[in-house]
Coordinates of N, CA and C in Angstrom, one line a residue:
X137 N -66.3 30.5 -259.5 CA -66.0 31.4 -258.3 C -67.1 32.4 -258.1
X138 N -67.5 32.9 -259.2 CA -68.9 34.4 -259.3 C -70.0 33.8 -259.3
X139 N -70.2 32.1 -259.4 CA -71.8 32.2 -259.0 C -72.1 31.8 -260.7
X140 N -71.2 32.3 -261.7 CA -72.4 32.8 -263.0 C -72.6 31.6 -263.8
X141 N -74.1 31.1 -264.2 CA -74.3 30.3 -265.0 C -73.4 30.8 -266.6
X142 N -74.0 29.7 -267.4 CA -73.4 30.2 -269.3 C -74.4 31.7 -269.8
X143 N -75.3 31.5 -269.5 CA -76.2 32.8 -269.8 C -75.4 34.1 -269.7
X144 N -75.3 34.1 -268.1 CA -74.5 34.9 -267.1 C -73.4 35.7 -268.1
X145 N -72.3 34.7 -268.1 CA -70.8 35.1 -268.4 C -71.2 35.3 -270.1
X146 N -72.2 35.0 -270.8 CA -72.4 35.4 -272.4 C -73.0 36.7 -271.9
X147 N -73.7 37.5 -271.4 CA -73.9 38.6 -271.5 C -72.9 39.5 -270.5
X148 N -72.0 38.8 -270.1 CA -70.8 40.0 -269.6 C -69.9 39.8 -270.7
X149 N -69.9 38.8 -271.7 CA -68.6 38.9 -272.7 C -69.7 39.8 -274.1
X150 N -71.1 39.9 -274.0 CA -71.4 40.8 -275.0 C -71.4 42.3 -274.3
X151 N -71.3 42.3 -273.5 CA -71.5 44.0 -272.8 C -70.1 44.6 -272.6
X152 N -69.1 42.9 -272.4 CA -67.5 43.8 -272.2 C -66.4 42.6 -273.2
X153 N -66.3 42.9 -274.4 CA -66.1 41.8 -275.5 C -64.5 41.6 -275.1
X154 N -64.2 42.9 -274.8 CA -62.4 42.8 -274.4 C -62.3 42.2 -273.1
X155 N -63.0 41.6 -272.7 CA -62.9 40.5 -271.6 C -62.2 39.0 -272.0
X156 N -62.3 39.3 -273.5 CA -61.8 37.8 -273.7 C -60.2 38.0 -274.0
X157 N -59.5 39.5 -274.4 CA -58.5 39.7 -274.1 C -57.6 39.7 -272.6
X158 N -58.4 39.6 -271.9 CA -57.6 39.9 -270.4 C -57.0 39.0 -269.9
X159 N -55.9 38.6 -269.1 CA -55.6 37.0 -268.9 C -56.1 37.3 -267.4
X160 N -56.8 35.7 -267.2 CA -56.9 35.7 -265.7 C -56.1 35.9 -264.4
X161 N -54.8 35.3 -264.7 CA -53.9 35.3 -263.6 C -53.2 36.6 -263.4
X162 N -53.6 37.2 -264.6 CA -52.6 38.6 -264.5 C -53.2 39.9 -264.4
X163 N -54.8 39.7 -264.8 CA -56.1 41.0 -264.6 C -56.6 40.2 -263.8
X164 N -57.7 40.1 -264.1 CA -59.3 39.3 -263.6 C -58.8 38.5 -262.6
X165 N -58.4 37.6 -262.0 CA -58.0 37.6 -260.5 C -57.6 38.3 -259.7
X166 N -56.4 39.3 -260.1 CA -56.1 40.0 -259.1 C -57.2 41.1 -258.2
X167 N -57.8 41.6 -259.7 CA -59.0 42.6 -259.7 C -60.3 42.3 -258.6
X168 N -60.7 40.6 -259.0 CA -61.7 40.0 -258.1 C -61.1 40.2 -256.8
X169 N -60.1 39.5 -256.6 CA -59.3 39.0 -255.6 C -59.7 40.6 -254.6
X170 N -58.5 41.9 -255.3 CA -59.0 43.1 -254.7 C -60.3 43.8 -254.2
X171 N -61.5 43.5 -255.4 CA -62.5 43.9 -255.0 C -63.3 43.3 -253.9
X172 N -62.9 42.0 -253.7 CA -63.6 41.3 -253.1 C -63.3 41.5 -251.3
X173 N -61.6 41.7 -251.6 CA -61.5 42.0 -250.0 C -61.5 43.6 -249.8
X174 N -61.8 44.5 -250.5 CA -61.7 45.7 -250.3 C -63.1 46.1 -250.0
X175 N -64.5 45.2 -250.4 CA -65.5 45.3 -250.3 C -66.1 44.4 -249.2
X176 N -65.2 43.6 -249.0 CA -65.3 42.6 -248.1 C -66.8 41.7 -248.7
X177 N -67.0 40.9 -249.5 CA -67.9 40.3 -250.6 C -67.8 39.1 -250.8
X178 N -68.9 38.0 -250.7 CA -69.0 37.0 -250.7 C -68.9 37.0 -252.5
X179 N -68.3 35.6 -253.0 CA -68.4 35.5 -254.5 C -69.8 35.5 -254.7
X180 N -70.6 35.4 -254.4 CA -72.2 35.3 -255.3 C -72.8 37.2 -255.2
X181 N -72.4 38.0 -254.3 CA -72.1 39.1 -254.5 C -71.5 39.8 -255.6
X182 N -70.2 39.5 -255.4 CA -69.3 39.9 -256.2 C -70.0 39.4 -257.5
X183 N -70.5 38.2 -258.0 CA -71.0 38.0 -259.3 C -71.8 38.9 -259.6
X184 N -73.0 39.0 -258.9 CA -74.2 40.3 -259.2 C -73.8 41.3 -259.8
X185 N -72.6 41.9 -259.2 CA -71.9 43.2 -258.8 C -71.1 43.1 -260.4
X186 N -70.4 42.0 -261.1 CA -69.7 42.0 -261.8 C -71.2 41.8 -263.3
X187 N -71.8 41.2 -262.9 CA -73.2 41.2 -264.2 C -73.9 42.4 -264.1
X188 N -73.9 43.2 -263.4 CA -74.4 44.4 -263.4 C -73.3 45.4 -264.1
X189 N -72.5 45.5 -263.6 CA -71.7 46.4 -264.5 C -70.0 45.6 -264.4
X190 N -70.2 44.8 -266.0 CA -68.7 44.0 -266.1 C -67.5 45.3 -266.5
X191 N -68.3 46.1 -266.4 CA -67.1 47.3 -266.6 C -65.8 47.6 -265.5
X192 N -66.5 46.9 -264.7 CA -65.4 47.2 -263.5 C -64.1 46.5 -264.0
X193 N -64.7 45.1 -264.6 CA -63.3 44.3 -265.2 C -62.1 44.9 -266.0
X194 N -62.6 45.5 -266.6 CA -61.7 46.4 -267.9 C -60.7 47.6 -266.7
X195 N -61.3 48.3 -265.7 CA -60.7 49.3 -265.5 C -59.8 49.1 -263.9
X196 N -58.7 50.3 -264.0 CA -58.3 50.2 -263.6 C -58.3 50.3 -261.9
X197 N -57.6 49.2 -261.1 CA -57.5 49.5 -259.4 C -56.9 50.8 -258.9
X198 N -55.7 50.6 -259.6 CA -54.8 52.2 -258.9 C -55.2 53.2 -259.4
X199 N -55.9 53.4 -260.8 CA -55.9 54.3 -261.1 C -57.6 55.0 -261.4
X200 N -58.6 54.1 -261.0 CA -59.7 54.6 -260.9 C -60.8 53.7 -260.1
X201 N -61.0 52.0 -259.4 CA -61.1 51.5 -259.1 C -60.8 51.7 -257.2
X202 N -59.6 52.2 -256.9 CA -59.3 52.6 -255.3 C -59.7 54.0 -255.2
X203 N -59.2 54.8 -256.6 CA -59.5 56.2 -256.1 C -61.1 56.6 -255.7
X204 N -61.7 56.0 -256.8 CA -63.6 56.2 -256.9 C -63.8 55.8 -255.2
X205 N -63.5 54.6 -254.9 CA -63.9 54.1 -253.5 C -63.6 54.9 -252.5
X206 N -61.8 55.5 -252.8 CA -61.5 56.1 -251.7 C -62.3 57.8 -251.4
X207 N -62.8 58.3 -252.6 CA -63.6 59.9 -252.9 C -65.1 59.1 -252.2
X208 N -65.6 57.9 -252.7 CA -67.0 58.2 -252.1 C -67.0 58.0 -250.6
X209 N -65.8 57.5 -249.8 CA -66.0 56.7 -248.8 C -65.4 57.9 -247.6
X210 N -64.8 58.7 -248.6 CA -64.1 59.9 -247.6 C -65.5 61.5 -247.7
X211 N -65.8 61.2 -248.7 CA -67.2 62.5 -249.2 C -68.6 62.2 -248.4
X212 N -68.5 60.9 -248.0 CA -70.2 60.4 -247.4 C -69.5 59.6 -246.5
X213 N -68.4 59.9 -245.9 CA -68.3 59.7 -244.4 C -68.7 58.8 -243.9
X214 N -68.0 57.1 -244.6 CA -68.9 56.1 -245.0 C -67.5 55.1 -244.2
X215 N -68.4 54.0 -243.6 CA -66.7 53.1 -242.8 C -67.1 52.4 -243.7
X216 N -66.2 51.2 -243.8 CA -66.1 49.9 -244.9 C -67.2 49.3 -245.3
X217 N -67.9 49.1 -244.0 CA -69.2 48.3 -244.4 C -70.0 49.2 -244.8
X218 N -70.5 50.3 -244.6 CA -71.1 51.1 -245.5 C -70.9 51.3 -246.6
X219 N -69.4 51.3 -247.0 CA -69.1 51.7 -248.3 C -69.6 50.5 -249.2
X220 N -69.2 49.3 -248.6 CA -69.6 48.3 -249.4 C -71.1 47.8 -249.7
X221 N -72.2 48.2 -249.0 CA -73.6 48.1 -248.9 C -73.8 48.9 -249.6
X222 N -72.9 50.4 -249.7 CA -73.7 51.5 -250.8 C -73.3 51.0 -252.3
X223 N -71.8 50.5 -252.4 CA -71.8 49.9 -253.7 C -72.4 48.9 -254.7
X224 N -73.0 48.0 -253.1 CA -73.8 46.9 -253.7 C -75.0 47.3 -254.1
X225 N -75.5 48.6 -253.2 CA -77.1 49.2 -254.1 C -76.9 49.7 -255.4
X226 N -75.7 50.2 -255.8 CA -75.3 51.3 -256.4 C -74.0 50.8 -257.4
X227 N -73.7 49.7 -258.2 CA -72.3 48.8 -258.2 C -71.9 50.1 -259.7
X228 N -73.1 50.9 -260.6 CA -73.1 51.3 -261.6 C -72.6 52.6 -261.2
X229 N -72.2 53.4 -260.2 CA -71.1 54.0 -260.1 C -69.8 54.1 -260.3
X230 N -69.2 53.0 -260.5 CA -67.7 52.7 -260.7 C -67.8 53.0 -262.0
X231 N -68.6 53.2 -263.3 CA -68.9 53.5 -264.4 C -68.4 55.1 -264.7
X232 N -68.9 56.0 -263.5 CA -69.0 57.3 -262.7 C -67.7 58.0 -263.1
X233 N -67.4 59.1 -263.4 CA -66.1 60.0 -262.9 C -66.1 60.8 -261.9
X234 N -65.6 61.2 -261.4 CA -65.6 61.8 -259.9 C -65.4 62.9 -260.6
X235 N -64.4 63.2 -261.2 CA -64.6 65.3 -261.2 C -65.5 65.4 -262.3
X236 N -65.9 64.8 -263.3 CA -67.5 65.5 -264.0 C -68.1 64.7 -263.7
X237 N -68.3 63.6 -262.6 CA -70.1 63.2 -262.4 C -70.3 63.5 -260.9
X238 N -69.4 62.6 -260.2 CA -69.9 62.1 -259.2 C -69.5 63.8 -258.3
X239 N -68.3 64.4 -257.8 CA -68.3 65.3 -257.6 C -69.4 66.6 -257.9
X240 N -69.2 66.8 -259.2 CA -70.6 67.7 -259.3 C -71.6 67.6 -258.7
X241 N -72.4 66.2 -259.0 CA -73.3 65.9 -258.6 C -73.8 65.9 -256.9
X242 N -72.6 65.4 -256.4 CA -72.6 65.7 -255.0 C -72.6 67.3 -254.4
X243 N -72.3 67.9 -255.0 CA -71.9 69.7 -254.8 C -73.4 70.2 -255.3
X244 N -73.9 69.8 -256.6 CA -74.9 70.0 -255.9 C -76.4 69.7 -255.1
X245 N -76.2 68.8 -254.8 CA -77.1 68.4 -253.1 C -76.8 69.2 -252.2
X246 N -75.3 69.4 -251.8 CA -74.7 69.9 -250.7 C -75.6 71.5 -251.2
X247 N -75.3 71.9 -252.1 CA -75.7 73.6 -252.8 C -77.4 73.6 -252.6
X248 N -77.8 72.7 -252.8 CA -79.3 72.7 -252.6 C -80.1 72.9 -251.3
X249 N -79.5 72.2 -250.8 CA -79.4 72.0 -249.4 C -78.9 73.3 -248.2
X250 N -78.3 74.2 -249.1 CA -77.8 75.5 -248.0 C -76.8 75.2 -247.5
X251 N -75.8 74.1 -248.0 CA -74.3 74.2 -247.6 C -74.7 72.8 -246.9
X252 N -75.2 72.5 -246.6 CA -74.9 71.1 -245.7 C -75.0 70.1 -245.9
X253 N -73.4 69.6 -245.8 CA -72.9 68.4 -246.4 C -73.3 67.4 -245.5
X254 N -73.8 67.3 -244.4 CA -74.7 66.5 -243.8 C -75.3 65.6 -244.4
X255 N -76.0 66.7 -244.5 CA -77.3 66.6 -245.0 C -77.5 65.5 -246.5
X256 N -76.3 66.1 -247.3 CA -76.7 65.6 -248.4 C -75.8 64.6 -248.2
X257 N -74.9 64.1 -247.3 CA -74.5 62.9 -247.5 C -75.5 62.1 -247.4
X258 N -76.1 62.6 -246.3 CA -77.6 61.4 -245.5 C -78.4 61.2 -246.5
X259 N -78.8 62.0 -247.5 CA -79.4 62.3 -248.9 C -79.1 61.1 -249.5
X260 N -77.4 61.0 -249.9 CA -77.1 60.1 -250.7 C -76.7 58.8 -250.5
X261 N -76.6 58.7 -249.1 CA -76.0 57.3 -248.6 C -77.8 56.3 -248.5
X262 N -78.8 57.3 -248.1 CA -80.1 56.6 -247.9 C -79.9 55.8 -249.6
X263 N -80.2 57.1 -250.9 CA -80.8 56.9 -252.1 C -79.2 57.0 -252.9
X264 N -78.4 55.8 -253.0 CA -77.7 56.1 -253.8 C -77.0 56.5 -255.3
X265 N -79.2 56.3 -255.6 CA -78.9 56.2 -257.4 C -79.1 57.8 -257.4
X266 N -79.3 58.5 -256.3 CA -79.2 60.1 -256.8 C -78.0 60.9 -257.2
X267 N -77.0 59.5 -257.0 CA -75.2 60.1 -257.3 C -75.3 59.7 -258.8
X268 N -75.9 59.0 -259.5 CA -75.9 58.7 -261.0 C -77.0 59.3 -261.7
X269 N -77.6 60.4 -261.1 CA -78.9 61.0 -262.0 C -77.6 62.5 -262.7
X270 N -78.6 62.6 -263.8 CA -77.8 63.4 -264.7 C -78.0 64.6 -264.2
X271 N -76.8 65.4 -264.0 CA -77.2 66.6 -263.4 C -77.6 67.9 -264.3
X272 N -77.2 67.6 -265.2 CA -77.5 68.8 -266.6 C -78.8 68.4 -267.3
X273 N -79.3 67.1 -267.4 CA -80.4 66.9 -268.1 C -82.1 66.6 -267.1
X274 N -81.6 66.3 -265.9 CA -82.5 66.4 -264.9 C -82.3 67.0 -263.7
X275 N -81.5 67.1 -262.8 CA -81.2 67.8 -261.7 C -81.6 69.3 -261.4
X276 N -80.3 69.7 -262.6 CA -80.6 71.3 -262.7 C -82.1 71.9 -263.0
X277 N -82.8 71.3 -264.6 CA -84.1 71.9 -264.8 C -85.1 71.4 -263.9
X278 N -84.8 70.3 -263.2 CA -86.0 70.0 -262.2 C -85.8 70.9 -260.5
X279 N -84.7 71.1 -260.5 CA -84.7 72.1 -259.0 C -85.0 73.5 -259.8
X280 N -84.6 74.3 -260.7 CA -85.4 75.4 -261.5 C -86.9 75.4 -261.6
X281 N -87.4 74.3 -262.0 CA -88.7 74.1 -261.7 C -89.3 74.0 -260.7
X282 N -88.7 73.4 -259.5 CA -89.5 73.3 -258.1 C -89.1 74.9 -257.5
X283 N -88.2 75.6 -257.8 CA -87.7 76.4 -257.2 C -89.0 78.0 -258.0
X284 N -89.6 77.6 -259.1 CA -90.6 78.5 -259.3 C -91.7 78.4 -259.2
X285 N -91.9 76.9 -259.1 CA -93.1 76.9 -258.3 C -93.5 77.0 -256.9
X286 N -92.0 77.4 -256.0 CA -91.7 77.8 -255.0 C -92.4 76.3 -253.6
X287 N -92.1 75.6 -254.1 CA -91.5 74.4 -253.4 C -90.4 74.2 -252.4
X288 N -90.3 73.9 -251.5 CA -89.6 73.9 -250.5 C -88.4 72.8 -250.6
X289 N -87.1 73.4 -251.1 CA -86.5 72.4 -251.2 C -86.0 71.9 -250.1
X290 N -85.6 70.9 -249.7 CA -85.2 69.9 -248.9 C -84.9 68.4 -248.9
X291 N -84.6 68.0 -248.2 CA -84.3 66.6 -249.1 C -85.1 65.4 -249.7
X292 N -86.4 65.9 -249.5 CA -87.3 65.3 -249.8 C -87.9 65.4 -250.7
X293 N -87.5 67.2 -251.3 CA -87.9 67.1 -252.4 C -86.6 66.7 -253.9
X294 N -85.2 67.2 -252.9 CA -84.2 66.6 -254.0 C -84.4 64.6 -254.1
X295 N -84.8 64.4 -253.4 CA -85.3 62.9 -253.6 C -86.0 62.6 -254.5
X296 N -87.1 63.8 -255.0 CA -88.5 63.5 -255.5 C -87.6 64.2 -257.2
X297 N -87.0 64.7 -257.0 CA -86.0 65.4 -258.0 C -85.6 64.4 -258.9
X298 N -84.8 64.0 -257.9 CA -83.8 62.6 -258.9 C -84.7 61.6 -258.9
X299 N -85.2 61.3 -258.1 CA -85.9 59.7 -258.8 C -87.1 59.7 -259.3
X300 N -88.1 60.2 -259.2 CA -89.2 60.9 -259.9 C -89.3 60.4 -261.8
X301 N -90.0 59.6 -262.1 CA -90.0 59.6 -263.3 C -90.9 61.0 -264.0
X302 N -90.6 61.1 -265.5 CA -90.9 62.7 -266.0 C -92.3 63.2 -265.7
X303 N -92.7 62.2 -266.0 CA -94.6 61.8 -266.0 C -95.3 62.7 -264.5
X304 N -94.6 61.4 -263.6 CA -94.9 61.9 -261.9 C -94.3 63.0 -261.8
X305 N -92.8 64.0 -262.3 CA -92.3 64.6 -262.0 C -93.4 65.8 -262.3
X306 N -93.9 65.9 -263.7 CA -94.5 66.8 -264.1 C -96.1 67.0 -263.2
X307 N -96.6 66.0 -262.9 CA -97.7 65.6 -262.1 C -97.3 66.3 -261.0
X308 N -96.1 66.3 -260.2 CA -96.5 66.7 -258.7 C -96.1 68.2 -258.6
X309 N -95.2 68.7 -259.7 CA -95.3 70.3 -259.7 C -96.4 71.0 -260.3
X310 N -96.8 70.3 -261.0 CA -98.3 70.8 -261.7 C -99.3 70.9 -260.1
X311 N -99.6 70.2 -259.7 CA -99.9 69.6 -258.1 C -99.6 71.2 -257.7
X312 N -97.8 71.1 -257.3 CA -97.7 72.6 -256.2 C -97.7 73.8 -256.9
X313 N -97.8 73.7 -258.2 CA -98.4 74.9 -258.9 C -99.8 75.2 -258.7
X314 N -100.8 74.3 -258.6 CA -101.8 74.9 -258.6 C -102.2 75.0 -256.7
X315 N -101.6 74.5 -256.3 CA -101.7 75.0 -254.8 C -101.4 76.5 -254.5
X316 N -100.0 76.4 -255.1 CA -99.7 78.2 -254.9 C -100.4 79.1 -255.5
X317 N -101.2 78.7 -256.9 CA -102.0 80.3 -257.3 C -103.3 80.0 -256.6
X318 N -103.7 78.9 -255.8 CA -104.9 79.1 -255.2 C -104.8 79.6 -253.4
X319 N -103.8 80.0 -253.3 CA -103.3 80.7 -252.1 C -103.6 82.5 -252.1

């Protein structure tokens, strides 16, 4: 049904081993079954989606599974098909908690931003791995940093924030640092 060769389904039973507990007719169907029409997803989709993070299998629809969908789809003002295109960029979200990841993290873009949640939805729906960047170990000290090197935040540079590897990161404030003392 998912598309998955033997390779495939041996590295979703080593990444999620209580997979071979679940029964199909009574988990893992229903769950496919749901995600598939609630994302509206062809099975060779849905495979990707499930080899990328077989964690979805383990957890729950009612209780973390519909709610996650229903918080990003109501917060980024997202219709079905959107929602479903953002999950397929982004399937390692459902991983996510909404009151200590995904919420924070969204609050602050919106905070960065000067309140507008526009703004940072457009932020997040463009780049949606900026909802899974760590907000304590990169977010925070990298807007502290652009913010003294007096950088102009905007979304362009919360882009350059979150996805920015450390290397380039350190490279392009070093960059607007020495722009600014040579002003």
């Amino acid at each position: 049904r998912l598309d998955l060769d033997d390779a495939a389904v041996g590295k979703i039973i080593q990444r999620l081993p209580s997979i071979l507990g679940l029964s199909v007719p009574g988990n893992l169907q229903p769950k496919l079954n749901w995600l598939q029409r609630r994302l509206d997803l062809e099975d060779d989709v849905l495979g990707k989606i499930i080899q990328r993070v077989p964690l979805i299998l383990g957890l729950s629809v009612s209780d973390n599974l519909e709610p996650k969908l229903q918080w990003i789809q109501e917060r980024l003002s997202l219709a079905d098909e959107e929602l479903s295109v953002f999950i397929q960029r982004m399937p390692t979200l459902f991983g996510c908690n909404v009151d200590t990841n995904l919420g924070p993290t969204l609050d602050f873009y919106i905070k960065a931003l000067g309140g507008d949640e526009d703004e940072a939805a457009r932020l997040v729906v463009q780049n949606p791995v900026l909802l899974g960047v760590s907000l304590e170990r990169r977010l925070k000290p990298r807007l502290e940093e652009a913010m003294r090197a007096r950088v102009v935040i905007d979304a362009g540079c919360l882009k350059r924030i979150g996805q920015y590897t450390e290397k380039r990161w350190q490279t392009s404030i070093a960059f607007q640092e020495r722009q600014q003392s040579s002003q």
